[in-house]
Coordinates of C-alpha atoms and ligand atoms in Angstrom, one line a residue:
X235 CA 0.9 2.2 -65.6
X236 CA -0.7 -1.0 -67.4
X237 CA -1.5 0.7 -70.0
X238 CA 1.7 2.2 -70.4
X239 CA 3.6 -0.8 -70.2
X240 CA 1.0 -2.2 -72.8
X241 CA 2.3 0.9 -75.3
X242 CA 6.0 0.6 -74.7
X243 CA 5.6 -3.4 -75.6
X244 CA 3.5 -2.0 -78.6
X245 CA 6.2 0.6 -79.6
X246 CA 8.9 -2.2 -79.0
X247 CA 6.8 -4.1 -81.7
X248 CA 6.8 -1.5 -84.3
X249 CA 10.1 -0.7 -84.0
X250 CA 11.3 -4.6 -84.3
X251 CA 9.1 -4.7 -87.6
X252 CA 10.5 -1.2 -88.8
X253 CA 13.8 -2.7 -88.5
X254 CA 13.0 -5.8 -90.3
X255 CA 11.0 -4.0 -93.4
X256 CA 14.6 -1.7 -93.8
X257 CA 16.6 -4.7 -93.5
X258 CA 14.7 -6.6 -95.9
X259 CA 15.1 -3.5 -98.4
X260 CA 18.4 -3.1 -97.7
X261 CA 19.2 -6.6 -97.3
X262 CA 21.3 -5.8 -94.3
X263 CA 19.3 -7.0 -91.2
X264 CA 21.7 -7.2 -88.9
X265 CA 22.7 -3.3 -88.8
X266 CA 19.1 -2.0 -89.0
X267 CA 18.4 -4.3 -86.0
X268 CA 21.2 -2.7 -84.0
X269 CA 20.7 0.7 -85.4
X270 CA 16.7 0.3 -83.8
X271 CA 17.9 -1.0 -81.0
X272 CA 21.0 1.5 -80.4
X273 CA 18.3 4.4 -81.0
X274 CA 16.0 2.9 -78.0
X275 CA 18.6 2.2 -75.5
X276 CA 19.7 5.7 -75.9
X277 CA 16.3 7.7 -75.7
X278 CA 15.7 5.6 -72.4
X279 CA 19.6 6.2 -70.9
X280 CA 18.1 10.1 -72.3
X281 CA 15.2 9.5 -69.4
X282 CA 17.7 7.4 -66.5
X283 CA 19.8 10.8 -67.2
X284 CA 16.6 13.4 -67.0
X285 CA 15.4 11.2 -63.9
X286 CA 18.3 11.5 -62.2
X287 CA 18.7 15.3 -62.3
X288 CA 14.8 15.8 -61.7
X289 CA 15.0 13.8 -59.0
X290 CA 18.3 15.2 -57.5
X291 CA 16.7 19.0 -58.2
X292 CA 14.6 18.3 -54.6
X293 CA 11.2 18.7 -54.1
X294 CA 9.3 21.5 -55.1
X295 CA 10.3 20.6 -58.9
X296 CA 7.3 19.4 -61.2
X297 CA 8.2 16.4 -62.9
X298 CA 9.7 17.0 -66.5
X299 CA 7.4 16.2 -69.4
X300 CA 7.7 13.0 -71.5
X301 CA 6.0 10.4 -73.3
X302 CA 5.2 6.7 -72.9
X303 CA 6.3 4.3 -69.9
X304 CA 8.6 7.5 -69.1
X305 CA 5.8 9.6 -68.5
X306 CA 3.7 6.9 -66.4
X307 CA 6.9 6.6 -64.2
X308 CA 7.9 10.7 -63.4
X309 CA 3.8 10.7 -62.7
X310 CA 3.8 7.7 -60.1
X311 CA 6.8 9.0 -59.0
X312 CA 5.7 12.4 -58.4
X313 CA 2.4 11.3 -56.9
X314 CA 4.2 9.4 -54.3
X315 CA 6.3 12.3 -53.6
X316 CA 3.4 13.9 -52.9
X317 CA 1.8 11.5 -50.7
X318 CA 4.9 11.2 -48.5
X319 CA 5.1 14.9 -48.3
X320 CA 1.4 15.3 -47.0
X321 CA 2.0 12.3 -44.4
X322 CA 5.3 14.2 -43.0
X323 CA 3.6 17.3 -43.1
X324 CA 0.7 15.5 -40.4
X325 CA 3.2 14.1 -38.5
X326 CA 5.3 17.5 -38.2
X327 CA 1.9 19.1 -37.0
X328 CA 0.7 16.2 -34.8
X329 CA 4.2 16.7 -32.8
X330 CA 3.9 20.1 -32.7
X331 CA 0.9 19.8 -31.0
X332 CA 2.0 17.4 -28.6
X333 CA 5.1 19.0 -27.9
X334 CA 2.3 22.0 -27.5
X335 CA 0.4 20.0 -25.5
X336 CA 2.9 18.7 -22.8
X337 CA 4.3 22.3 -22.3
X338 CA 1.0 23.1 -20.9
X339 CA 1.3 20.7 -18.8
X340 CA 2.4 21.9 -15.1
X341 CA 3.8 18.2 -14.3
X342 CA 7.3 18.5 -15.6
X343 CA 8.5 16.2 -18.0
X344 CA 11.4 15.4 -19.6
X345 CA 12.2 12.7 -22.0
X346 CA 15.5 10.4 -21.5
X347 CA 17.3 8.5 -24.1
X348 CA 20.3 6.4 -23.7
X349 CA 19.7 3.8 -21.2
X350 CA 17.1 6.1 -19.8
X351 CA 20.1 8.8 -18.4
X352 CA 20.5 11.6 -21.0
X353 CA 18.4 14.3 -21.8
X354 CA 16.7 14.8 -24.7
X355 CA 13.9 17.1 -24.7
X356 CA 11.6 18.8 -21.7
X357 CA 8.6 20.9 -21.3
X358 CA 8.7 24.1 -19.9
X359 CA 7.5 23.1 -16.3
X360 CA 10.5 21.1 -16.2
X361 CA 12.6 24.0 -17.2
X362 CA 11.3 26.1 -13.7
X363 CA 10.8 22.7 -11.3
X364 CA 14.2 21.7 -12.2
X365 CA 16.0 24.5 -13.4
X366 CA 16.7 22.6 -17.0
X367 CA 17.9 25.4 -19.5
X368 CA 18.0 24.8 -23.2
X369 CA 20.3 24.2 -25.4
X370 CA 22.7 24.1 -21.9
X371 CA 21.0 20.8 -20.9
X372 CA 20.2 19.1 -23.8
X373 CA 22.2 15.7 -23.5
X374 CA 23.7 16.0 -20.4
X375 CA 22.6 12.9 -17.9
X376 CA 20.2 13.6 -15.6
X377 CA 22.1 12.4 -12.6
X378 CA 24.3 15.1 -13.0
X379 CA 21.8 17.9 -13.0
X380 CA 19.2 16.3 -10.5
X381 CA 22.3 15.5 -7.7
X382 CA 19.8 15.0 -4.4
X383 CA 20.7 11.5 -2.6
X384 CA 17.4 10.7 -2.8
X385 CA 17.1 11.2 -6.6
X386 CA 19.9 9.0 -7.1
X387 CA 19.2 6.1 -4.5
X388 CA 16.1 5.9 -6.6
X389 CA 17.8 5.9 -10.1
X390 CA 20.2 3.1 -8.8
X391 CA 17.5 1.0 -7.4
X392 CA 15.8 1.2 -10.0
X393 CA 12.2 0.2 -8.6
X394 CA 10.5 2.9 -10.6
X395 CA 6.9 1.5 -9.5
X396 CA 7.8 4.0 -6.7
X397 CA 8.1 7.8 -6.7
X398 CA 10.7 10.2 -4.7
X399 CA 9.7 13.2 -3.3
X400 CA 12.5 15.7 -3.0
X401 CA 13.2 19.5 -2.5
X402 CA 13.7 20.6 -6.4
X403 CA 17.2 22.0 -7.6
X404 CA 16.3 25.6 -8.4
X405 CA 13.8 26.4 -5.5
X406 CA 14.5 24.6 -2.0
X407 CA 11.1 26.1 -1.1
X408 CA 9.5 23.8 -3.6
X409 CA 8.9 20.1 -3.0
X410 CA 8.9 17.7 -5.3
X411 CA 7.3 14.1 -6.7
X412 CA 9.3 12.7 -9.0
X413 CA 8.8 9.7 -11.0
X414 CA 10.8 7.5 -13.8
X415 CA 8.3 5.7 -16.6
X416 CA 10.3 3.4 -18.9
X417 CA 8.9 3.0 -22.2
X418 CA 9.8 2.1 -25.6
X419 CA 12.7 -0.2 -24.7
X420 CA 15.2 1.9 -23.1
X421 CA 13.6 5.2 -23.3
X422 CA 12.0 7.1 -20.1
X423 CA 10.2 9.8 -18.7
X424 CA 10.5 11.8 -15.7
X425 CA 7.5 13.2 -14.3
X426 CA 8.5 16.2 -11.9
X427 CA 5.5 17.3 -9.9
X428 CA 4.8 20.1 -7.5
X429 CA 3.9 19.0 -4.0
X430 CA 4.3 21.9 -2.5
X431 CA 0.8 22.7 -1.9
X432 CA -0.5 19.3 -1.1
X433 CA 2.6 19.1 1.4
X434 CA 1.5 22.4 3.3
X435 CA -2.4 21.7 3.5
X436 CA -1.2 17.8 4.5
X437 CA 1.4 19.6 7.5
X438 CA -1.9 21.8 8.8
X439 CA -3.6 19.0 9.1
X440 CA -1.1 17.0 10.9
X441 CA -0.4 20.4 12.8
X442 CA -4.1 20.4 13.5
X443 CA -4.7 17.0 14.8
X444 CA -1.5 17.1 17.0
X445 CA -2.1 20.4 19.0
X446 CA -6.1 19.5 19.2
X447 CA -4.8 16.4 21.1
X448 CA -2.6 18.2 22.9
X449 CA -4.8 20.7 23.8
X450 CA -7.4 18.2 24.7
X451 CA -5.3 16.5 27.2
X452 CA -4.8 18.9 30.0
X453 CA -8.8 19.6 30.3
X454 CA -9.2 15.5 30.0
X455 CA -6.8 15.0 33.1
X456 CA -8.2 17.9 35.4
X457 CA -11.9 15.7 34.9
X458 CA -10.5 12.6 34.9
X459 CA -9.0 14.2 38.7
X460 CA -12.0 15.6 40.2
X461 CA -14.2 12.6 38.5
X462 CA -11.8 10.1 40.5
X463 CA -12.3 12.7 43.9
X464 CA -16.0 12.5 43.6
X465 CA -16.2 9.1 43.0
X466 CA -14.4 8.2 46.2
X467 CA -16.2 11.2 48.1
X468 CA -19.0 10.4 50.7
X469 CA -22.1 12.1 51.5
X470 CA -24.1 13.3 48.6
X471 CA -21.7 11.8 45.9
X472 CA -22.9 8.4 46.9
X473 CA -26.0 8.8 45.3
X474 CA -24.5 9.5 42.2
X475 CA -21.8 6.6 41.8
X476 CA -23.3 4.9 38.6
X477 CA -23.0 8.1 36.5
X478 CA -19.8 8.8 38.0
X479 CA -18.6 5.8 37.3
X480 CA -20.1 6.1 33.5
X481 CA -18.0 9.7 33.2
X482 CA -14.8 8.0 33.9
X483 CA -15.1 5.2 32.0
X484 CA -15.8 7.6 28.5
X485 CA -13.2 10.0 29.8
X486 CA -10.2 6.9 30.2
X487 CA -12.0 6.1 26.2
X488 CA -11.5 9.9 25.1
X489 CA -7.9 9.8 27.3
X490 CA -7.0 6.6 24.9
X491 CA -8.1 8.1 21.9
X492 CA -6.3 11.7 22.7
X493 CA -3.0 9.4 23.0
X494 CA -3.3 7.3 19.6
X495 CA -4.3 10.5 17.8
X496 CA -0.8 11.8 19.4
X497 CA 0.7 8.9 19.1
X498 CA -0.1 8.9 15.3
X499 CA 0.8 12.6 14.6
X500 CA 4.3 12.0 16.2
X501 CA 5.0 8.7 13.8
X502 CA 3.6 11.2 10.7
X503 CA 5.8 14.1 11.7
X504 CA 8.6 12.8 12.9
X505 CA 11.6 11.8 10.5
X506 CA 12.6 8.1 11.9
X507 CA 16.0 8.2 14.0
X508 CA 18.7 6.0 13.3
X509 CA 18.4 2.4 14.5
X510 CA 20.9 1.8 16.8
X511 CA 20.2 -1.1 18.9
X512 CA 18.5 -4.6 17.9
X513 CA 14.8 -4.7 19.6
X514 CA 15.1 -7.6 21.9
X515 CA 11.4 -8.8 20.2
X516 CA 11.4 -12.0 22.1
X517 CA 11.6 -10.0 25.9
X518 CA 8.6 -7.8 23.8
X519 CA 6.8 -11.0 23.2
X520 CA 7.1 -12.5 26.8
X521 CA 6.2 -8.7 28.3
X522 CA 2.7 -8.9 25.7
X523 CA 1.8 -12.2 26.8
X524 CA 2.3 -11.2 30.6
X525 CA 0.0 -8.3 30.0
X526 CA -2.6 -10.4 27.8
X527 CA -2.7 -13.2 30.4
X528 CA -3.4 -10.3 33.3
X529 CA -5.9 -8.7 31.0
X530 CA -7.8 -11.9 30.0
X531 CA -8.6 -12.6 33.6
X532 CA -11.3 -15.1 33.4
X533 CA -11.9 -15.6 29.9
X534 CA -9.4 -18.1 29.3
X535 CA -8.2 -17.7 26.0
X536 CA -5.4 -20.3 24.8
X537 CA -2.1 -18.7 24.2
X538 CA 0.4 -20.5 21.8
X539 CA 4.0 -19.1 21.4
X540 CA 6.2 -19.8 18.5
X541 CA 9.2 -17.7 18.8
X542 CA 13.0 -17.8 17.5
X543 CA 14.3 -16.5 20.3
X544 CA 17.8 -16.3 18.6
X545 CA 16.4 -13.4 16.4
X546 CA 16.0 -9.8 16.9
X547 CA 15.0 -6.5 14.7
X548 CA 16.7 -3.5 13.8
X549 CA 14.1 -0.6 14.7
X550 CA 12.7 1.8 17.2
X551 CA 11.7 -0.7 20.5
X552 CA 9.2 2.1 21.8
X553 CA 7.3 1.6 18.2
X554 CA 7.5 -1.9 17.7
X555 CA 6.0 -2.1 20.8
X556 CA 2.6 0.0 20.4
X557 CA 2.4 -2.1 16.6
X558 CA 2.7 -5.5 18.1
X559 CA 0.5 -4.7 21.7
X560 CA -2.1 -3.3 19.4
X561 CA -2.2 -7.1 17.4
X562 CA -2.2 -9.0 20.0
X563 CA -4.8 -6.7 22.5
X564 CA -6.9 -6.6 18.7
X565 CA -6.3 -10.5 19.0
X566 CA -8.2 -10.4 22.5
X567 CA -10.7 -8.2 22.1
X568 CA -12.4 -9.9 18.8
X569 CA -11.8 -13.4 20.1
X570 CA -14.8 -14.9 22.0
X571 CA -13.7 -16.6 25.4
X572 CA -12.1 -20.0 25.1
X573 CA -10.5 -19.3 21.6
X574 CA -7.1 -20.0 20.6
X575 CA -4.3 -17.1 20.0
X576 CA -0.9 -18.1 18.5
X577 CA 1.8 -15.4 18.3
X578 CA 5.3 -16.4 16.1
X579 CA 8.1 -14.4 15.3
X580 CA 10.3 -16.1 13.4
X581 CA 12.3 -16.0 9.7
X582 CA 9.5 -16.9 6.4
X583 CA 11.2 -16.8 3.2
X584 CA 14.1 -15.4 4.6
X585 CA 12.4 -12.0 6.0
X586 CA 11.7 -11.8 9.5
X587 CA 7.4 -11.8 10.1
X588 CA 5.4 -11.0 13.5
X589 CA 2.3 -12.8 12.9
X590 CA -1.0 -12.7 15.3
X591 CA -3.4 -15.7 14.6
X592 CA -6.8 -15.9 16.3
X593 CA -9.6 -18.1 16.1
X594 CA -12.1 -15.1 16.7
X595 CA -14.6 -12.9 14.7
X596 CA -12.7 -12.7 11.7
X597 CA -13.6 -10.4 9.4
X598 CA -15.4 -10.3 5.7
X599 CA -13.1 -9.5 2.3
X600 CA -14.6 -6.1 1.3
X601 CA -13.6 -4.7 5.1
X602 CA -9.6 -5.7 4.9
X603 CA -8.6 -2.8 2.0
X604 CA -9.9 -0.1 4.6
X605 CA -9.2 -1.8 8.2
X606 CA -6.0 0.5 8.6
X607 CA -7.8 3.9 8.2
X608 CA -8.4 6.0 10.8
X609 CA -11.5 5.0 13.1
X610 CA -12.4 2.7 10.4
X611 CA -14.8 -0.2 12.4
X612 CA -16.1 -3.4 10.8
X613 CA -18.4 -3.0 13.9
X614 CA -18.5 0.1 15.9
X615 CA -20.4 -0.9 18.5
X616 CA -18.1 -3.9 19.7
X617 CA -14.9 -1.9 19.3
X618 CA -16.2 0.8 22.0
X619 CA -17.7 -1.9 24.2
X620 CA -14.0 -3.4 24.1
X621 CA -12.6 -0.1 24.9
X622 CA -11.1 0.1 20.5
X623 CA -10.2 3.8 19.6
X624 CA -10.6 2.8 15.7
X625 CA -6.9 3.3 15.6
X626 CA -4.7 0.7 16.8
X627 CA -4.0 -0.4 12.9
X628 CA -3.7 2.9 11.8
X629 CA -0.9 2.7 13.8
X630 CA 1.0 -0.1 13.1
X631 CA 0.6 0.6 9.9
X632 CA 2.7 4.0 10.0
X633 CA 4.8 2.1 12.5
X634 CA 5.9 -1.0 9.9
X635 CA 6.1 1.9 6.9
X636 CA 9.0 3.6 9.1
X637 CA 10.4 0.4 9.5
X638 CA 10.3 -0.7 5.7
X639 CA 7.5 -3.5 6.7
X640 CA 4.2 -4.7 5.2
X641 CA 1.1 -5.4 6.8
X642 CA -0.5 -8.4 5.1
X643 CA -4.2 -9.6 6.7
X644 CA -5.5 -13.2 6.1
X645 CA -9.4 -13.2 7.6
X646 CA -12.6 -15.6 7.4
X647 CA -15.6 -14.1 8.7
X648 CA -16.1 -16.8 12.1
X649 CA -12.6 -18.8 11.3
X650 CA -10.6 -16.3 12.7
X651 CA -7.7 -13.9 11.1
X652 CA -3.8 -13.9 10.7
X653 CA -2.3 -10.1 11.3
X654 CA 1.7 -10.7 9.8
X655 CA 4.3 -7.9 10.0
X656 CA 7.0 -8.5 7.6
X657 CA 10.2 -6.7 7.5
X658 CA 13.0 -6.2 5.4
X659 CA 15.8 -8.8 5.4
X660 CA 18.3 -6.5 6.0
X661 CA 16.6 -5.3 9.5
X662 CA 17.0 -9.2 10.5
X663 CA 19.7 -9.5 13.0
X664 CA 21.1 -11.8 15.7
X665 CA 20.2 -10.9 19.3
X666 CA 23.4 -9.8 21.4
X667 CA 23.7 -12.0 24.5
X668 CA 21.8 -11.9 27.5
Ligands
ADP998 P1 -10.2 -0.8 17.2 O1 -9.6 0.1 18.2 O2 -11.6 -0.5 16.9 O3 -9.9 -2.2 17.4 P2 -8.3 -1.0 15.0 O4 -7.7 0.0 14.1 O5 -7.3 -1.7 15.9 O6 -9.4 -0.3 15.9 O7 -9.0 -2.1 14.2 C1 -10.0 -1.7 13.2 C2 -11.1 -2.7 13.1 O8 -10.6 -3.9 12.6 C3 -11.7 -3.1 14.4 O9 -12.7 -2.2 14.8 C4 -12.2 -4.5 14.1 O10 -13.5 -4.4 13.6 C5 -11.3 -5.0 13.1 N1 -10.3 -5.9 13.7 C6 -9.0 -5.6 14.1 N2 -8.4 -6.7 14.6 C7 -9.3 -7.7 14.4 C8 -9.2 -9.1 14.8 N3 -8.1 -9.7 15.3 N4 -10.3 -9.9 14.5 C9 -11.4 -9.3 14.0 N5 -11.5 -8.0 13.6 C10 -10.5 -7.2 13.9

């Protein structure tokens, strides 16, 4: 282009002089000036014009030929065209492929536009998980094709950290995960994906664990019977009393662990019932600490109440019960004689908390992310000796997650550990009168 622009200044130059040597012939400057100048302005407007139709001719069209500065511009022109062509032509083929890519997938997915509400485009997963039909769908909301209550409690809470699991629109049979990710500002993606499988092996192995418990527990009472007969017998039995007495005491451990694992399977299974009367949790505090008093006999632990006895909880009494007995029992098991145990119930940060503080064992960091699996045991050994089935958290964990509560543990190995249940607000409410 330099170069160019170097020849047009140089052809400018020559022309000017041109014009001068015939006006200084013809002694008429002026005109020969203008006449040059006249004939220059019109070969470039000849160019603007040849330009202009070139480049409204479209692609495709090699650039006309022509000399000079002209020529250096149709060639950076055209090469530019070219380069933008060869970039569009990657990007058409790198979307293809994703687009290619994402229909493979078999999580659905469909893109959102709008606020995050209308349809824009969707693999074909999505197409048979949600019964999405093209060009039917394309830009219609989603709320109005995806109509389950669940779907749209979770599009108007708009906590999309979450996932709803739902039965899908075009097959009832199937069950689905579905998920919102917001991205590029107010762009989203719904990820559709089929539980359906996962659901069915997780059901036969809740199935499983139920009716083994069950099955279990008919045998269990028969020996638990006869073991109770022969233990009281005389004669011959006599002889036998501290083996006797070792069989009952593992079948009451295998009777306690048959009833947690039921226990369990019925807070898994079971789809909560509706709350209908408050929990009177102070009467469930003073009923715990009459039972922990009776069980601690002569140990002597310290008991220190903080309750608010004006407050109460929306929830299932019999399940708030087994979560909180578990704590406290946990409390008195793991707490060597003499130490102190401090129960509260009362309102933190507006949300009402059960909270179990010992001065016991405690327990070390790398422990606490497991502690509520099943027969998980910092030490297995102590939590037979204390008669632990490895499953008391296990429970109140399922028990606070069917009553929209967290289980948060605070623990230093020898200082002793804080077991809190916090619960929604909204399940906060004033206890009738006695
Ligand atoms: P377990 O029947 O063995 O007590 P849990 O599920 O109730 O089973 O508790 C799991 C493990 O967590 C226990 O084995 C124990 O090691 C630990 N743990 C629970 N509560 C406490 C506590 N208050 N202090 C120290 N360790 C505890």
């Amino acid at each position: 282009m330099n170069d160019a622009w170097q020849a047009e200044i140089r052809k400018v130059l020559v022309l000017l002089a041109l014009a001068l040597l015939a006006g200084f012939v013809s002694g008429r400057y002026l005109p020969m000036l203008l006449l040059v100048t006249a004939g220059y302005l019109a070969w470039h407007l000849y160019n603007v014009r040849r330009l202009l139709v070139w480049l409204r001719a479209g692609k495709g069209f090699e650039p006309p030929e022509s000399s000079g500065v002209w020529d250096a511009i149709y060639e950076d022109i055209y090469r530019l065209q070219q380069r933008n062509r060869n970039r569009k032509r990657n990007l058409r083929r790198l979307l293809k492929r994703f687009h290619k890519m994402t229909a493979a997938l078999p999580d659905g997915t469909v893109e959102l536009r709008s606020g995050g509400e209308e349809i824009e485009w969707w693999n074909s997963a999505a197409s048979r998980l949600l019964g999405l039909s093209y060009p039917r769908d394309v830009g219609q909301r989603i709320s109005t094709l995806v109509r389950h209550p669940a779907f749209q409690h979770y599009l108007a809470e708009g906590d999309f950290d979450k996932a709803v699991e739902m039965p899908s629109p075009a097959d009832e049979n199937i069950t689905l995960r579905l998920r919102i990710i917001p991205y590029s500002g107010n762009r989203r993606l719904l990820i559709a994906r089929d539980m359906t499988r996962m659901q069915s092996l997780e059901r036969t192995r809740q199935d499983f664990v139920a009716n083994a418990s069950h099955e279990l527990r008919s045998p269990l009472t028969v020996l638990a019977g006869y073991l109770e007969t022969l233990a009281s017998a005389e004669g011959s039995c006599r002889d036998y009393q501290p083996q006797l007495r070792i069989m009952q005491t593992q079948t009451e451990r295998m009777n306690r662990i048959v009833e947690d694992l039921m226990l369990l399977s019925q807070l898994e299974s079971e789809i909560p019932a509706v709350d209908a009367a408050p929990v009177p949790v102070p009467q469930l505090i003073d009923t715990l600490l009459e039972q922990a008093r009776e069980l601690d006999g002569v140990d002597g632990h310290e008991f220190v109440v903080e309750v608010d006895r004006g407050l109460c909880l929306r929830g299932r009494e019999p399940e708030i019960y087994s979560a909180f007995s578990n704590l406290v029992f946990n409390a008195l098991r793991y707490t060597p004689a003499g130490g102190r145990i401090t129960l509260r119930w009362r309102r933190e940060e507006g949300v009402p908390v059960f909270s179990v503080e010992d001065t016991g064992a405690g327990i070390a960091p790398h422990h606490l992310p497991r502690l509520t699996e099943r027969f998980y045991r910092v030490d297995a050994g102590r939590s037979r000796e204390h008669g632990g089935t490895g499953l008391g958290l296990a429970i109140v964990k399922h028990v606070l997650m069917r009553h929209d509560g967290r289980l948060l543990i605070d623990s230093e190995p020898e200082r002793g550990s804080t077991f809190s249940c916090r619960f929604d607000a909204a399940r906060a409410v004033d206890c009738p009168p006695a």
